[in-house]
XYZ file of C-alpha atoms in Angstrom:
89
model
C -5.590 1.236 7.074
C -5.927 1.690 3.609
C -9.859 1.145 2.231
C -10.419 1.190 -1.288
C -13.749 0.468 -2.712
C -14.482 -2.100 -5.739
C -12.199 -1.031 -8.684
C -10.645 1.723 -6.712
C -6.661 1.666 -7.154
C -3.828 3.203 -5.108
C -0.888 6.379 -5.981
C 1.927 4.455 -7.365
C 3.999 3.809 -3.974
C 7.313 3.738 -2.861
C 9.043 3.788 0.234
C 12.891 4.473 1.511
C 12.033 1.171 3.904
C 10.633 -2.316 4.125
C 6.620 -2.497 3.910
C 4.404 -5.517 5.165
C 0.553 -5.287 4.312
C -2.034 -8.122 5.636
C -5.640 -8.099 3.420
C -8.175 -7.450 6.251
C -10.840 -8.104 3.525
C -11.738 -8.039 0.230
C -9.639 -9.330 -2.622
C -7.459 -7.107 -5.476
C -4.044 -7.268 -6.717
C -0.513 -6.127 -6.144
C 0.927 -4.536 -9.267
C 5.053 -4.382 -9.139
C 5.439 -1.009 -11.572
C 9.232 -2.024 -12.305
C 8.341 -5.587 -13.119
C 4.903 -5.196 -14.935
C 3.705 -8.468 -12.455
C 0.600 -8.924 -10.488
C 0.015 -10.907 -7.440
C -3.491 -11.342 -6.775
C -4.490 -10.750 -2.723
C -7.325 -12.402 -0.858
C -8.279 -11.798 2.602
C -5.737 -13.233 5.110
C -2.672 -12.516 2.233
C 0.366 -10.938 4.057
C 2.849 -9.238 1.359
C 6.089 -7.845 1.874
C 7.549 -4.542 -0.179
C 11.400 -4.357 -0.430
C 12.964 -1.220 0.100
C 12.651 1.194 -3.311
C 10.048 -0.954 -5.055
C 7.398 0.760 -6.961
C 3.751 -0.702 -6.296
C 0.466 -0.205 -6.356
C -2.663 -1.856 -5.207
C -5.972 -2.651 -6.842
C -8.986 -3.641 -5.942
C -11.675 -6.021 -7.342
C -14.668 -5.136 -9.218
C -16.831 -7.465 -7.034
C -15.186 -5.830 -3.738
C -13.465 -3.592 -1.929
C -9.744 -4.454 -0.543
C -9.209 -3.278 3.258
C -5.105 -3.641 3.929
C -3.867 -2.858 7.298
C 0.238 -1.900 7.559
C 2.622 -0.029 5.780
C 6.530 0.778 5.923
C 8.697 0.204 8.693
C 9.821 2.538 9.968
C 7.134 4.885 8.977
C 7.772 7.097 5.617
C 8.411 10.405 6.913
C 7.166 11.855 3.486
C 3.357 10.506 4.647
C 3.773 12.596 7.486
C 5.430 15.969 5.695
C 2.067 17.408 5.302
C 1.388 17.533 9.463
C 4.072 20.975 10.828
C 4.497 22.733 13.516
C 6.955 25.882 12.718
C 8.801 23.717 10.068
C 8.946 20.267 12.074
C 7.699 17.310 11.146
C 4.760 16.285 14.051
């Protein structure tokens, strides 16, 4: 689950699959960092991220944004911090 509070904005993201996110509360925005575009997101939006597109999300001023999901399959690079003798866990 990502949890960001009012005015609080994600990394710039990308992925080497498909992400889906739904808005579990809270409103914000999608920004598309190749495009320059911004989708606004209210609770019960679903968005889907293609494959090698840069985003980020942003939340409101007046509230937090709570997003639940992710790429699929999972970014191994969100993992690469989580070894065992040199494997990924």
């Amino acid at each position: 689950m990502l949890d960001l509070k009012p005015n609080d904005q994600t990394i710039a993201l990308v992925h080497p699959s498909d992400s889906a996110y739904y808005v579990a509360s809270g409103s914000g925005v999608i920004a598309d960092l190749n495009s320059g575009e911004r989708m606004p997101l209210v609770e019960g939006s679903m968005v889907h991220i293609d494959k090698g597109d840069h985003y980020r999300f942003e939340a409101a001023a007046t509230a937090g944004l709570k997003l639940i999901g992710g790429p699929c399959p999972a970014d191994p690079q969100l993992y690469a911090h989580l070894t065992t003798a040199g494997e990924v866990v």
